[in-house]
Amino acid sequence: MAKYLLLKHYRGAPAPVNDVPMDQWAPEEISAHVQYMQDFAARLEKTGEFVDGQALAPEGTWVRYDGEGRPPVTDGPFAETKDLIAGWMVIDVDSYERAVELAGELSAAPGAGGKPIHEWLELRPFLAAPPTITECPHR
Amino acid sequence: MNEALLRSLTPSVLAILVRRGADFAAAEDAVQDALVEAVRVWPADPPRDPKGWLVTVAWRRFLDATRADAARRRREDLVEEEPAPGPAPAVDDTLQLYFLCAHPSLTPSSAVALTLRAVGGLTTRQIAQAYLVPEATMAQRISRAKRTVSGVRFDQPGDVATVLRVLYLVFNEGYSGDVDLAAEAIRLTRQLAAAIDHPEVAGLLALMLLHHARRATRTAPDGSLVPLAEQDRGRWDTESIAEGVGILQAALARDRLGEFQAQAAIAALHADAPTAEETDWVQILEWYDELVRLTGSPVVRLNRAVAVGEADGPRAGLAALAALDDSLPRHTAVAAYLHERDGDLATAARLYAEAAQKAPNLAERDYLTRQAARLNARRCR
């Protein structure tokens, strides 16, 4: 049992195969895309593999401590920020292989022309509590 | 209300319903209903025979629930299929429940969830909390598991090894929330050991007790890892150790060695050493050789390399390590440790930092980072 974070990058990752900006899709193509992701989440809820998921707004603010008694500095997003995390989902699955399989499936969401967008997703394992047994083999 | 009593009665009540021909999922629902009823009624009107009370109420609930036409027809078919009443077989129903919950058709996580629910009597909320997932997620996992095993005949003999693997998974999970999964795994394994005479069941129980005995000393108050050599041995639970060793010795005397007995033997040798320096590494190495023979597992070979390093010196340990795939979990951490023992602090510091990057949990990452920092500080002085 392991938890993974699926990070959806709309920017910052290599260009997907079907790389057409979303505002140039047909409205029903957008609906199909959204529906696909909702169905995906609903299916994972049924299999007992869904933990949490949220969409994120594209704009962010950088915040930094600016010394004793002063308010934190805020700025940005900086011009050189190439990355955009569009949303995330946490899954709890039996194996790494299953996590990869699910990420691949999510990446196949339909885009322009109804074809899969082949979007790059980042798959990050959660660090867990140490197991009870540490000196002995565990598989 | 005695929650522990209810929890201990749950599996046998469930098993009786299933043996009477109730579908597993329906039986489970009926038992849950009966438990809720017990919580409501018992404080004012405690039954003389709690188990009999639960069976009666649960069976009535089950009949109520299956009164619908389709369900009745199914049940009649079931009754028809039932063998003619004869001498009652001397089998422990609860044992069958263990086999069912660990059925090979279930994924490991489903088997774990179902075992904790059906045999352990935990609530879905408690299981969800222990595994840090939403309750809805755990509920789905359990109901899927119930559906998966609903067609499985209750009279098939199960595979003990599968049951032990599931209990071992529960134990390894550690704990969080209000349920201590390690303690829960020990309780269930104890129950299993009482129901079945099998040296590997005893081996697993001994292993769990021996590890559990050291648990309090394994982390510092701030949550950081304390390695075995630095643990305060005065705080080890000597009662658990004595019990574990006793169970292990009885199992080993049966001369049917298995991997859990071998692992327990290694744990017992650690528990037996008054100081880390007095650890009998030569004998531990012999047990690792047995384990390699029994399992062929690469992880066991890695642990064996550590034992070689202690028994025959760090160079020998590094030679044993060199024969192994360096993508194994903790391979880099072991290499770092052996290089430090060998006096090559620069290599050790670099490898500790590298191992920290690959650590599977936060406590281990912090520990390895601290090792790297300690060596770097020493080299710069």
Coordinates of C-alpha atoms in Angstrom, one line a residue:
Chain A
M1 CA 0.0 0.0 0.0
A2 CA 1.5 3.2 -1.0
K3 CA 0.2 6.7 -1.7
Y4 CA 1.2 8.7 -4.7
L5 CA 0.6 12.3 -5.8
L6 CA -0.4 12.8 -9.4
L7 CA 0.6 16.3 -10.5
K8 CA -1.0 17.6 -13.6
H9 CA 1.4 19.9 -15.3
Y10 CA -0.1 22.1 -18.0
R11 CA 3.1 24.0 -18.5
G12 CA 6.7 23.3 -17.7
A13 CA 6.6 19.7 -18.9
P14 CA 7.7 18.6 -22.4
A15 CA 5.0 19.5 -25.0
P16 CA 2.4 16.8 -25.2
V17 CA 1.7 15.0 -28.5
N18 CA -1.7 16.6 -29.0
D19 CA -0.5 20.1 -28.1
V20 CA -3.4 22.5 -28.9
P21 CA -4.2 25.2 -26.3
M22 CA -7.5 24.4 -24.6
D23 CA -9.1 27.7 -25.7
Q24 CA -8.9 26.4 -29.2
W25 CA -10.8 23.2 -28.6
A26 CA -14.5 22.8 -29.5
P27 CA -16.7 23.3 -26.4
E28 CA -17.8 19.7 -26.6
E29 CA -14.2 18.6 -26.6
I30 CA -13.7 20.5 -23.4
S31 CA -16.8 18.9 -21.9
A32 CA -15.5 15.5 -23.0
H33 CA -12.1 16.2 -21.3
V34 CA -13.7 17.3 -18.0
Q35 CA -16.1 14.3 -18.1
Y36 CA -13.2 12.0 -18.6
M37 CA -11.4 13.3 -15.5
Q38 CA -14.6 13.1 -13.4
D39 CA -15.2 9.6 -14.5
F40 CA -11.6 8.7 -13.7
A41 CA -12.0 10.0 -10.2
A42 CA -15.4 8.4 -9.7
R43 CA -13.9 5.0 -10.8
L44 CA -11.1 5.3 -8.4
E45 CA -13.5 6.1 -5.6
K46 CA -15.3 2.8 -6.4
T47 CA -12.1 0.8 -6.4
G48 CA -11.1 2.3 -3.0
E49 CA -8.0 3.9 -4.5
F50 CA -9.0 7.5 -4.3
V51 CA -7.7 9.7 -1.5
D52 CA -8.1 13.3 -2.5
G53 CA -7.9 15.6 -5.5
Q54 CA -8.3 19.3 -6.2
A55 CA -7.8 21.7 -9.1
L56 CA -5.6 24.7 -8.6
A57 CA -5.9 28.3 -9.9
P58 CA -3.1 29.2 -12.4
E59 CA -1.9 32.3 -10.6
G60 CA 0.3 32.0 -7.5
T61 CA 2.2 34.3 -5.1
W62 CA 5.7 33.9 -3.9
V63 CA 6.1 34.6 -0.2
R64 CA 9.3 35.0 1.9
Y65 CA 10.3 36.0 5.4
D66 CA 11.7 39.5 5.4
G67 CA 13.2 39.9 8.8
E68 CA 12.1 40.5 12.4
G69 CA 9.0 42.7 12.8
R70 CA 8.5 43.1 9.0
P71 CA 5.7 41.7 7.0
P72 CA 6.6 38.9 4.6
V73 CA 7.7 39.8 1.1
T74 CA 5.3 38.9 -1.6
D75 CA 6.0 38.9 -5.3
G76 CA 5.4 37.0 -8.4
P77 CA 4.6 34.9 -10.1
F78 CA 8.1 35.5 -11.3
A79 CA 8.5 36.0 -15.0
E80 CA 10.8 33.0 -15.3
T81 CA 8.3 30.6 -13.7
K82 CA 7.7 28.1 -16.4
D83 CA 5.9 25.6 -14.3
L84 CA 2.2 25.5 -13.8
I85 CA 0.5 22.8 -11.6
A86 CA -3.0 22.7 -12.8
G87 CA -4.3 20.2 -10.2
W88 CA -3.4 17.1 -8.2
M89 CA -4.8 13.8 -7.1
V90 CA -3.7 11.5 -4.3
I91 CA -4.2 7.8 -4.9
D92 CA -3.6 4.9 -2.5
V93 CA -2.6 1.8 -4.5
D94 CA -1.1 -1.7 -4.1
S95 CA 2.0 -1.1 -6.2
Y96 CA 4.1 1.3 -8.2
E97 CA 3.0 -0.5 -11.4
R98 CA -0.6 0.3 -10.6
A99 CA 0.2 3.9 -10.0
V100 CA 1.9 4.2 -13.4
E101 CA -1.0 2.5 -15.0
L102 CA -3.5 5.0 -13.5
A103 CA -1.3 8.0 -14.4
G104 CA -1.1 6.8 -17.9
E105 CA -4.9 6.4 -18.0
L106 CA -5.4 10.0 -16.7
S107 CA -2.9 11.2 -19.3
A108 CA -5.1 9.8 -22.1
A109 CA -7.9 12.3 -21.4
P110 CA -9.3 13.5 -24.7
G111 CA -8.2 16.9 -26.1
A112 CA -8.5 18.6 -29.5
G113 CA -10.1 16.5 -32.1
G114 CA -11.3 14.0 -29.4
K115 CA -7.8 12.5 -29.4
P116 CA -5.8 11.8 -26.2
I117 CA -3.7 14.8 -25.3
H118 CA -0.8 12.6 -24.0
E119 CA -0.3 15.1 -21.2
W120 CA 2.7 14.7 -19.0
L121 CA 1.9 13.8 -15.4
E122 CA 4.3 13.7 -12.5
L123 CA 4.0 10.8 -10.2
R124 CA 5.5 11.3 -6.7
P125 CA 5.4 8.8 -3.9
F126 CA 4.5 10.0 -0.4
L127 CA 7.0 9.4 2.3
A128 CA 5.3 7.1 4.9
A129 CA 5.7 6.2 8.5
P130 CA 8.6 3.9 9.1
P131 CA 7.4 0.2 9.2
T132 CA 7.4 -1.5 12.6
I133 CA 10.1 -3.9 11.3
T134 CA 13.3 -2.1 10.4
E135 CA 16.1 -4.6 11.0
C136 CA 14.5 -7.4 9.2
P137 CA 13.6 -8.1 5.6
H138 CA 10.3 -6.9 4.4
R139 CA 8.9 -7.2 1.0
Chain B
M1 CA -20.1 -1.3 27.1
N2 CA -17.3 -3.8 26.6
E3 CA -15.9 -3.1 23.2
A4 CA -13.1 -5.6 23.5
L5 CA -15.7 -8.4 24.2
L6 CA -17.8 -7.4 21.2
R7 CA -14.7 -7.3 19.0
S8 CA -13.6 -10.7 20.1
L9 CA -17.0 -12.2 19.5
T10 CA -17.5 -10.7 16.1
P11 CA -15.5 -13.2 14.0
S12 CA -17.1 -16.3 15.4
V13 CA -20.7 -14.9 15.1
L14 CA -19.9 -13.9 11.5
A15 CA -18.5 -17.4 10.9
I16 CA -21.6 -19.1 12.3
L17 CA -23.9 -17.1 10.0
V18 CA -21.7 -17.9 7.0
R19 CA -21.6 -21.6 7.9
R20 CA -25.4 -21.6 8.2
G21 CA -25.5 -20.6 4.5
A22 CA -25.6 -16.8 4.7
D23 CA -23.7 -14.9 1.9
F24 CA -20.6 -13.3 3.3
A25 CA -21.5 -9.7 2.6
A26 CA -25.1 -10.1 3.9
A27 CA -23.8 -11.9 7.0
E28 CA -21.3 -9.1 7.7
D29 CA -24.1 -6.5 7.4
A30 CA -26.3 -8.5 9.7
V31 CA -23.5 -8.9 12.3
Q32 CA -22.9 -5.1 12.2
D33 CA -26.6 -4.5 12.8
A34 CA -26.5 -6.9 15.8
L35 CA -23.4 -5.1 17.2
V36 CA -25.2 -1.8 17.0
E37 CA -28.2 -3.3 18.7
A38 CA -25.9 -4.8 21.5
V39 CA -24.4 -1.4 22.2
R40 CA -27.9 0.0 22.6
V41 CA -29.5 -2.8 24.7
W42 CA -26.7 -4.4 26.7
P43 CA -25.9 -1.6 29.2
A44 CA -29.5 -1.8 30.6
D45 CA -30.1 -5.5 29.9
P46 CA -26.8 -7.5 29.7
P47 CA -27.4 -11.0 28.2
R48 CA -26.3 -14.1 30.0
D49 CA -24.8 -15.6 26.8
P50 CA -23.4 -12.6 24.8
K51 CA -22.4 -14.8 21.8
G52 CA -25.7 -16.6 21.7
W53 CA -27.5 -13.3 21.9
L54 CA -25.5 -11.9 19.0
V55 CA -26.0 -15.0 16.8
T56 CA -29.8 -14.9 17.4
V57 CA -30.1 -11.2 16.6
A58 CA -27.7 -11.3 13.7
W59 CA -29.5 -14.3 12.2
R60 CA -32.9 -12.6 12.6
R61 CA -31.5 -9.5 10.8
F62 CA -30.1 -11.6 8.1
L63 CA -33.5 -13.3 7.5
D64 CA -35.2 -9.9 7.5
A65 CA -32.8 -8.6 4.9
T66 CA -33.2 -11.6 2.7
R67 CA -37.0 -11.8 2.9
A68 CA -37.3 -10.2 -0.6
D69 CA -38.4 -12.7 -3.2
A70 CA -35.3 -13.0 -5.3
A71 CA -33.1 -13.4 -2.2
R72 CA -35.4 -16.0 -0.7
R73 CA -35.2 -18.1 -3.9
R74 CA -31.5 -17.9 -3.8
R75 CA -31.4 -18.9 -0.2
E76 CA -33.7 -21.9 -0.9
D77 CA -31.3 -22.9 -3.6
L78 CA -28.5 -22.7 -1.2
V79 CA -30.4 -24.8 1.4
E80 CA -31.0 -27.4 -1.3
E81 CA -27.3 -27.5 -2.2
E82 CA -26.4 -27.9 1.5
P83 CA -25.2 -31.4 2.3
A84 CA -27.6 -33.5 4.4
P85 CA -27.2 -32.8 8.2
G86 CA -24.6 -35.2 9.6
P87 CA -22.1 -35.2 12.3
A88 CA -20.8 -31.7 12.8
P89 CA -17.2 -31.4 11.5
A90 CA -14.8 -30.4 14.2
V91 CA -13.5 -27.3 12.4
D92 CA -13.1 -23.9 13.9
D93 CA -15.3 -21.5 12.0
T94 CA -13.2 -18.5 12.8
L95 CA -10.2 -20.1 11.1
Q96 CA -12.2 -20.4 7.9
L97 CA -12.9 -16.7 8.2
Y98 CA -9.2 -16.0 8.3
F99 CA -8.7 -18.0 5.1
L100 CA -11.6 -16.2 3.4
C101 CA -10.3 -12.8 4.3
A102 CA -6.9 -13.6 3.0
H103 CA -8.2 -15.2 -0.2
P104 CA -5.8 -15.1 -3.1
S105 CA -8.4 -13.4 -5.3
L106 CA -8.1 -10.2 -3.1
T107 CA -5.5 -7.6 -3.6
P108 CA -3.2 -7.2 -0.5
S109 CA -4.9 -3.9 0.6
S110 CA -8.3 -5.5 0.3
A111 CA -7.3 -8.6 2.2
V112 CA -5.9 -6.4 5.0
A113 CA -9.0 -4.2 5.2
L114 CA -11.4 -7.2 5.2
T115 CA -9.3 -9.1 7.8
L116 CA -9.3 -6.0 10.1
R117 CA -13.1 -5.7 9.7
A118 CA -14.3 -9.3 9.7
V119 CA -11.8 -11.0 12.0
G120 CA -10.6 -8.0 13.9
G121 CA -14.0 -6.4 14.4
L122 CA -12.7 -2.9 13.7
T123 CA -15.0 -0.3 12.3
T124 CA -14.5 1.1 8.8
R125 CA -13.6 4.4 10.3
Q126 CA -10.9 3.0 12.5
I127 CA -9.4 1.1 9.6
A128 CA -9.5 4.2 7.4
Q129 CA -7.8 6.3 10.1
A130 CA -5.1 3.7 10.6
Y131 CA -4.3 3.8 6.9
L132 CA -4.8 7.5 6.5
V133 CA -7.4 7.3 3.8
P134 CA -10.9 8.8 3.7
E135 CA -13.6 6.6 5.3
A136 CA -15.5 6.4 2.0
T137 CA -12.4 5.0 0.3
M138 CA -12.0 2.3 2.9
A139 CA -15.7 1.5 2.8
Q140 CA -15.5 0.9 -1.0
R141 CA -12.4 -1.2 -0.5
I142 CA -14.2 -3.4 2.0
S143 CA -17.4 -3.8 0.1
R144 CA -15.5 -4.7 -3.1
A145 CA -13.5 -7.3 -1.1
K146 CA -16.8 -8.7 0.3
R147 CA -18.2 -8.9 -3.3
T148 CA -15.0 -10.6 -4.5
V149 CA -15.2 -13.4 -1.9
S150 CA -19.0 -13.7 -1.9
G151 CA -18.9 -16.7 -4.2
V152 CA -16.2 -18.5 -2.4
R153 CA -17.2 -21.7 -0.7
F154 CA -16.6 -21.6 3.0
D155 CA -15.5 -25.2 3.3
Q156 CA -12.4 -25.0 1.2
P157 CA -9.2 -25.3 3.1
G158 CA -7.2 -22.1 2.9
D159 CA -3.5 -21.4 2.5
V160 CA -1.9 -20.6 5.9
A161 CA 1.0 -18.8 4.2
T162 CA -1.4 -16.2 2.6
V163 CA -3.1 -15.6 6.0
L164 CA 0.3 -15.0 7.6
R165 CA 1.4 -12.6 4.8
V166 CA -1.7 -10.5 5.4
L167 CA -1.2 -10.4 9.2
Y168 CA 2.5 -9.5 8.6
L169 CA 1.4 -6.6 6.4
V170 CA -0.9 -5.3 9.1
F171 CA 1.9 -5.6 11.7
N172 CA 4.4 -3.8 9.5
E173 CA 2.1 -0.9 8.9
G174 CA 2.9 0.6 12.3
Y175 CA 0.1 2.6 13.8
S176 CA -1.8 5.9 13.7
G177 CA -5.1 7.2 15.0
D178 CA -6.7 5.3 17.8
V179 CA -5.9 1.8 16.5
D180 CA -2.5 0.3 17.0
L181 CA -2.1 -2.0 14.0
A182 CA 0.9 -3.7 15.4
A183 CA -0.9 -4.6 18.6
E184 CA -4.0 -5.6 16.5
A185 CA -1.8 -7.9 14.3
I186 CA -0.4 -9.6 17.5
R187 CA -3.9 -10.1 18.9
L188 CA -5.1 -11.7 15.6
T189 CA -2.0 -13.8 15.2
R190 CA -2.5 -15.0 18.8
Q191 CA -6.0 -16.0 18.0
L192 CA -4.9 -17.8 14.9
A193 CA -2.1 -19.6 16.9
A194 CA -4.8 -20.8 19.3
A195 CA -6.9 -22.2 16.5
I196 CA -4.2 -23.8 14.4
D197 CA -1.2 -25.9 15.2
H198 CA 1.4 -24.7 12.7
P199 CA 5.1 -23.8 13.4
E200 CA 5.1 -20.9 11.0
V201 CA 2.1 -19.3 12.8
A202 CA 4.1 -19.6 16.0
G203 CA 7.1 -18.2 14.2
L204 CA 5.2 -15.1 13.1
L205 CA 3.7 -14.6 16.5
A206 CA 7.2 -14.9 18.1
L207 CA 8.6 -12.5 15.5
M208 CA 5.9 -9.9 16.2
L209 CA 6.4 -10.1 20.0
L210 CA 10.1 -9.8 19.7
H211 CA 9.9 -6.7 17.5
H212 CA 7.1 -5.2 19.5
A213 CA 9.2 -5.6 22.7
R214 CA 11.7 -3.1 21.3
R215 CA 9.2 -0.7 19.8
A216 CA 9.3 2.0 22.5
T217 CA 13.1 2.4 22.1
R218 CA 13.1 2.6 18.3
T219 CA 12.3 6.3 18.1
A220 CA 13.4 9.2 20.3
P221 CA 10.8 11.5 21.8
D222 CA 11.2 13.9 18.9
G223 CA 10.3 11.1 16.5
S224 CA 13.8 10.5 15.1
L225 CA 15.1 7.0 14.5
V226 CA 17.3 5.3 17.0
P227 CA 19.3 2.4 15.4
L228 CA 19.3 -0.9 17.1
A229 CA 22.9 -0.5 18.4
E230 CA 22.0 2.7 20.2
Q231 CA 18.6 1.7 21.7
D232 CA 18.2 1.7 25.5
R233 CA 18.1 -2.0 26.1
G234 CA 16.9 -1.4 29.7
R235 CA 13.6 -0.3 28.2
W236 CA 13.0 -3.4 26.1
D237 CA 9.9 -5.3 27.2
T238 CA 11.5 -8.4 28.7
E239 CA 8.1 -10.1 29.2
S240 CA 7.3 -10.0 25.5
I241 CA 10.8 -11.1 24.7
A242 CA 10.6 -14.1 27.0
E243 CA 7.2 -15.0 25.6
G244 CA 8.5 -14.7 22.0
V245 CA 11.6 -16.7 22.7
G246 CA 9.5 -19.4 24.4
I247 CA 7.1 -19.7 21.5
L248 CA 10.0 -19.7 19.0
Q249 CA 11.8 -22.5 20.8
A250 CA 8.7 -24.7 20.9
A251 CA 8.2 -24.0 17.1
L252 CA 11.9 -24.7 16.2
A253 CA 11.7 -28.0 18.2
R254 CA 9.1 -29.2 15.6
D255 CA 11.9 -29.2 13.0
R256 CA 9.7 -27.6 10.2
L257 CA 11.7 -24.4 9.6
G258 CA 10.1 -21.6 7.7
E259 CA 11.0 -18.0 7.0
F260 CA 9.1 -16.5 9.9
Q261 CA 10.8 -18.8 12.4
A262 CA 14.2 -17.9 10.9
Q263 CA 13.4 -14.2 11.1
A264 CA 12.2 -14.6 14.7
A265 CA 15.5 -16.5 15.5
I266 CA 17.4 -13.4 14.3
A267 CA 15.2 -11.1 16.3
A268 CA 15.7 -13.3 19.3
L269 CA 19.5 -13.2 19.0
H270 CA 19.3 -9.3 18.9
A271 CA 16.9 -9.3 21.9
D272 CA 19.2 -11.6 23.8
A273 CA 22.4 -9.5 23.6
P274 CA 23.0 -7.5 26.8
T275 CA 24.9 -4.9 24.7
A276 CA 25.1 -4.3 21.0
E277 CA 28.8 -5.3 21.1
E278 CA 27.8 -8.7 22.5
T279 CA 25.5 -9.5 19.6
D280 CA 26.1 -13.0 18.3
W281 CA 26.6 -12.0 14.7
V282 CA 28.1 -15.4 13.7
Q283 CA 24.9 -17.1 14.7
I284 CA 22.8 -14.4 13.1
L285 CA 24.7 -14.9 9.9
E286 CA 23.9 -18.6 10.0
W287 CA 20.2 -17.8 10.2
Y288 CA 20.5 -15.4 7.3
D289 CA 22.0 -18.2 5.3
E290 CA 19.0 -20.3 6.2
L291 CA 16.7 -17.4 5.2
V292 CA 18.4 -17.0 1.8
R293 CA 18.0 -20.7 1.3
L294 CA 14.3 -20.5 2.2
T295 CA 13.3 -17.4 0.4
G296 CA 16.0 -16.5 -2.1
S297 CA 14.9 -12.9 -1.5
P298 CA 17.3 -10.1 -2.6
V299 CA 16.2 -8.1 0.5
V300 CA 17.3 -11.0 2.7
R301 CA 20.7 -11.1 0.9
L302 CA 21.1 -7.4 1.6
N303 CA 20.5 -7.9 5.3
R304 CA 22.8 -10.8 5.2
A305 CA 25.6 -8.5 3.9
V306 CA 25.1 -6.4 7.0
A307 CA 25.6 -9.5 9.1
V308 CA 28.7 -10.5 7.1
G309 CA 30.1 -7.0 7.8
E310 CA 29.6 -7.5 11.6
A311 CA 30.7 -11.1 11.7
D312 CA 33.7 -10.9 9.3
G313 CA 34.5 -7.2 9.1
P314 CA 33.4 -4.4 6.8
R315 CA 35.6 -5.5 3.9
A316 CA 33.9 -8.9 3.8
G317 CA 30.5 -7.1 4.1
L318 CA 31.3 -4.8 1.1
A319 CA 32.4 -7.9 -0.9
A320 CA 29.0 -9.5 -0.1
L321 CA 27.2 -6.3 -1.0
A322 CA 29.1 -6.0 -4.4
A323 CA 27.4 -9.2 -5.5
L324 CA 23.9 -7.6 -5.1
D325 CA 21.9 -5.3 -7.4
D326 CA 22.5 -1.7 -6.2
S327 CA 19.0 -0.7 -7.0
L328 CA 17.7 -2.6 -4.0
P329 CA 16.1 -0.5 -1.3
R330 CA 18.6 0.5 1.4
H331 CA 21.5 -0.8 -0.6
T332 CA 23.2 2.6 -0.6
A333 CA 22.6 3.1 3.2
V334 CA 24.2 -0.3 3.9
A335 CA 27.2 0.6 1.7
A336 CA 27.6 3.9 3.5
Y337 CA 27.6 2.2 6.9
L338 CA 30.2 -0.4 5.8
H339 CA 32.5 2.2 4.3
E340 CA 32.3 4.2 7.6
R341 CA 33.2 1.1 9.5
D342 CA 36.1 0.6 7.1
G343 CA 37.4 4.1 7.8
D344 CA 36.6 5.6 4.4
L345 CA 34.7 8.6 5.8
A346 CA 34.5 10.6 2.6
T347 CA 32.9 7.8 0.6
A348 CA 30.6 7.0 3.6
A349 CA 29.4 10.7 3.8
R350 CA 28.7 10.8 0.1
L351 CA 26.8 7.6 0.2
Y352 CA 24.8 8.6 3.3
A353 CA 23.6 11.7 1.5
E354 CA 22.7 9.7 -1.6
A355 CA 20.9 7.1 0.6
A356 CA 18.9 10.0 2.2
Q357 CA 17.6 11.0 -1.2
K358 CA 16.2 7.5 -1.7
A359 CA 14.8 7.0 1.8
P360 CA 11.2 5.6 1.8
N361 CA 10.1 7.6 4.9
L362 CA 10.9 10.9 6.6
A363 CA 12.4 9.4 9.8
E364 CA 14.9 7.5 7.7
R365 CA 15.7 10.4 5.5
D366 CA 16.4 12.6 8.5
Y367 CA 18.5 9.9 10.1
L368 CA 20.7 9.4 7.0
T369 CA 21.1 13.1 6.4
R370 CA 22.3 13.5 9.9
Q371 CA 24.8 10.7 9.4
A372 CA 26.2 12.4 6.3
A373 CA 26.3 15.8 8.2
R374 CA 28.1 14.1 11.2
L375 CA 30.8 12.7 8.9
N376 CA 31.2 15.9 7.0
A377 CA 31.6 17.9 10.2
R378 CA 34.2 15.4 11.4
R379 CA 36.2 15.5 8.2
C380 CA 36.3 19.4 8.1
R381 CA 37.6 19.8 11.7

